[in-house]
XYZ file of N, CA, C and O in Angstrom:
248
model
N 43.047 5.474 120.826
C 42.998 5.414 119.389
C 42.703 3.979 118.979
O 43.358 3.048 119.431
N 41.730 3.811 118.145
C 41.301 2.496 117.689
C 42.364 1.873 116.774
O 42.813 2.498 115.804
N 42.765 0.650 117.076
C 43.810 -0.006 116.288
C 43.364 -0.262 114.847
O 44.182 -0.240 113.925
N 42.077 -0.490 114.624
C 41.584 -0.681 113.252
C 41.744 0.597 112.442
O 42.088 0.557 111.269
N 41.488 1.733 113.080
C 41.659 3.014 112.405
C 43.128 3.258 112.082
O 43.465 3.718 110.990
N 44.003 2.921 113.014
C 45.441 3.087 112.782
C 45.917 2.266 111.592
O 46.817 2.679 110.871
N 45.321 1.096 111.390
C 45.714 0.224 110.286
C 45.397 0.827 108.924
O 46.103 0.565 107.950
N 44.343 1.639 108.836
C 43.954 2.174 107.538
C 44.436 3.606 107.297
O 44.435 4.065 106.161
N 44.849 4.316 108.347
C 45.331 5.682 108.170
C 46.714 5.697 107.536
O 47.556 4.841 107.820
N 46.942 6.692 106.683
C 48.243 6.881 106.047
C 48.532 8.373 105.991
O 47.619 9.199 106.073
N 49.780 8.712 105.837
C 50.177 10.107 105.710
C 49.524 10.681 104.451
O 49.623 10.085 103.378
N 48.857 11.819 104.565
C 48.203 12.401 103.388
C 49.189 12.898 102.327
O 48.820 13.046 101.170
N 50.444 13.113 102.706
C 51.429 13.597 101.734
C 52.097 12.465 100.969
O 52.084 12.444 99.746
N 52.698 11.528 101.702
C 53.471 10.466 101.042
C 52.736 9.130 100.986
O 53.224 8.192 100.378
N 51.587 9.052 101.634
C 50.781 7.823 101.710
C 51.483 6.706 102.475
O 51.132 5.547 102.379
N 52.503 7.089 103.257
C 53.250 6.124 104.045
C 52.586 5.829 105.385
O 51.593 6.457 105.764
N 53.148 4.876 106.126
C 52.576 4.485 107.418
C 52.783 5.560 108.481
O 53.696 6.382 108.396
N 51.904 5.534 109.465
C 51.980 6.457 110.595
C 52.216 5.675 111.874
O 51.709 4.571 112.029
N 52.979 6.257 112.770
C 53.227 5.672 114.084
C 52.423 6.459 115.111
O 52.374 7.689 115.054
N 51.832 5.753 116.050
C 51.006 6.377 117.084
C 51.851 6.674 118.303
O 52.451 5.777 118.895
N 51.938 7.952 118.664
C 52.630 8.381 119.886
C 51.545 8.669 120.927
O 50.987 9.765 120.974
N 51.240 7.655 121.719
C 50.106 7.720 122.642
C 50.238 8.850 123.664
O 49.294 9.608 123.883
N 51.394 8.976 124.291
C 51.581 9.974 125.347
C 51.395 11.402 124.830
O 50.847 12.252 125.522
N 51.820 11.643 123.597
C 51.721 12.991 123.023
C 50.445 13.190 122.208
O 50.186 14.296 121.738
N 49.676 12.120 122.001
C 48.471 12.162 121.171
C 48.791 12.716 119.782
O 48.229 13.711 119.316
N 49.731 12.003 119.115
C 50.178 12.376 117.775
C 50.256 11.157 116.889
O 50.479 10.041 117.362
N 50.087 11.382 115.591
C 50.396 10.386 114.580
C 51.616 10.909 113.839
O 51.614 12.030 113.329
N 52.666 10.099 113.783
C 53.948 10.546 113.259
C 54.252 9.861 111.938
O 54.193 8.634 111.826
N 54.573 10.680 110.930
C 55.083 10.173 109.660
C 56.589 10.356 109.704
O 57.085 11.484 109.664
N 57.306 9.262 109.799
C 58.761 9.344 109.893
C 59.386 9.765 108.572
O 60.400 10.448 108.554
N 58.796 9.383 107.454
C 59.341 9.727 106.144
C 59.331 11.239 105.907
O 60.297 11.804 105.401
N 58.237 11.903 106.274
C 58.105 13.343 106.065
C 58.469 14.157 107.300
O 58.466 15.384 107.243
N 58.757 13.470 108.417
C 59.069 14.108 109.704
C 57.962 15.077 110.112
O 58.207 16.224 110.467
N 56.714 14.571 110.061
C 55.556 15.358 110.463
C 54.815 14.663 111.594
O 54.758 13.432 111.627
N 54.239 15.458 112.477
C 53.430 14.936 113.577
C 52.036 15.540 113.460
O 51.873 16.755 113.551
N 51.048 14.674 113.226
C 49.656 15.101 113.100
C 48.979 14.977 114.467
O 49.069 13.934 115.112
N 48.283 16.021 114.911
C 47.644 15.968 116.230
C 46.386 15.095 116.236
O 45.745 14.895 115.201
N 46.077 14.596 117.417
C 44.819 13.879 117.649
C 44.062 14.713 118.666
O 44.535 14.913 119.785
N 42.906 15.215 118.261
C 42.106 16.075 119.145
C 40.776 15.398 119.435
O 40.047 15.048 118.512
N 40.498 15.223 120.705
C 39.256 14.571 121.148
C 39.078 13.212 120.485
O 37.976 12.834 120.088
N 40.194 12.489 120.316
C 40.146 11.159 119.732
C 40.057 11.126 118.223
O 39.954 10.053 117.631
N 40.131 12.293 117.575
C 40.010 12.364 116.116
C 41.327 12.857 115.524
O 41.791 13.957 115.850
N 41.946 12.065 114.637
C 43.190 12.509 113.999
C 42.921 13.676 113.044
O 41.995 13.618 112.242
N 43.723 14.714 113.157
C 43.617 15.871 112.266
C 44.685 15.690 111.186
O 45.849 16.012 111.390
N 44.275 15.171 110.040
C 45.210 14.783 108.991
C 45.368 15.879 107.931
O 45.319 15.626 106.739
N 45.589 17.101 108.396
C 45.781 18.233 107.503
C 47.232 18.695 107.581
O 47.782 18.854 108.680
N 47.843 18.928 106.427
C 49.244 19.343 106.405
C 49.452 20.639 107.193
O 50.455 20.801 107.876
N 48.494 21.560 107.111
C 48.609 22.829 107.827
C 48.586 22.663 109.344
O 49.087 23.514 110.072
N 47.996 21.585 109.830
C 47.911 21.326 111.270
C 49.087 20.493 111.778
O 49.299 20.395 112.987
N 49.840 19.891 110.877
C 50.959 19.028 111.274
C 52.131 19.873 111.757
O 52.342 20.997 111.312
N 52.889 19.280 112.662
C 54.083 19.935 113.196
C 55.304 19.289 112.566
O 55.434 18.058 112.528
N 56.207 20.111 112.037
C 57.461 19.613 111.471
C 58.368 19.165 112.606
O 58.547 19.898 113.576
N 58.925 17.962 112.488
C 59.799 17.422 113.530
C 61.258 17.610 113.151
O 61.638 17.446 111.995
N 62.052 17.941 114.138
C 63.493 18.046 113.973
C 64.057 16.643 113.721
O 63.552 15.679 114.286
N 65.086 16.498 112.892
C 65.650 15.161 112.619
C 66.099 14.407 113.865
O 66.162 13.180 113.857
N 66.399 15.121 114.936
C 66.844 14.470 116.182
C 65.709 14.240 117.173
O 65.951 13.797 118.292
N 64.480 14.554 116.772
C 63.330 14.404 117.667
C 63.175 12.931 118.085
O 63.238 12.039 117.254
N 62.959 12.680 119.378
C 62.784 11.296 119.856
C 61.590 10.571 119.220
O 61.578 9.342 119.168
N 60.604 11.303 118.720
C 59.452 10.662 118.071
C 59.838 9.932 116.781
O 59.113 9.074 116.309
N 60.978 10.284 116.212
C 61.422 9.649 114.970
C 62.242 8.384 115.204
O 62.605 7.706 114.264
N 62.529 8.088 116.446
C 63.279 6.873 116.780
C 62.376 5.646 116.729
O 61.164 5.759 116.873
N 62.960 4.480 116.530
C 62.183 3.227 116.515
C 61.707 2.874 117.838
O 61.455 2.838 118.766
């Protein structure tokens, strides 16, 4: 994932920052507890494609 792209991407719902989970190929919005998939190097920033994260999910940790 290109670091320049990560700098400009934001959560489509809250417009907050996203964290890159490299091993899982996800972009995580901690505020909304959503994980957006990255497919073939392209972030899929659609709410319908995002996975809701459990509050105890390790992806939400710092």
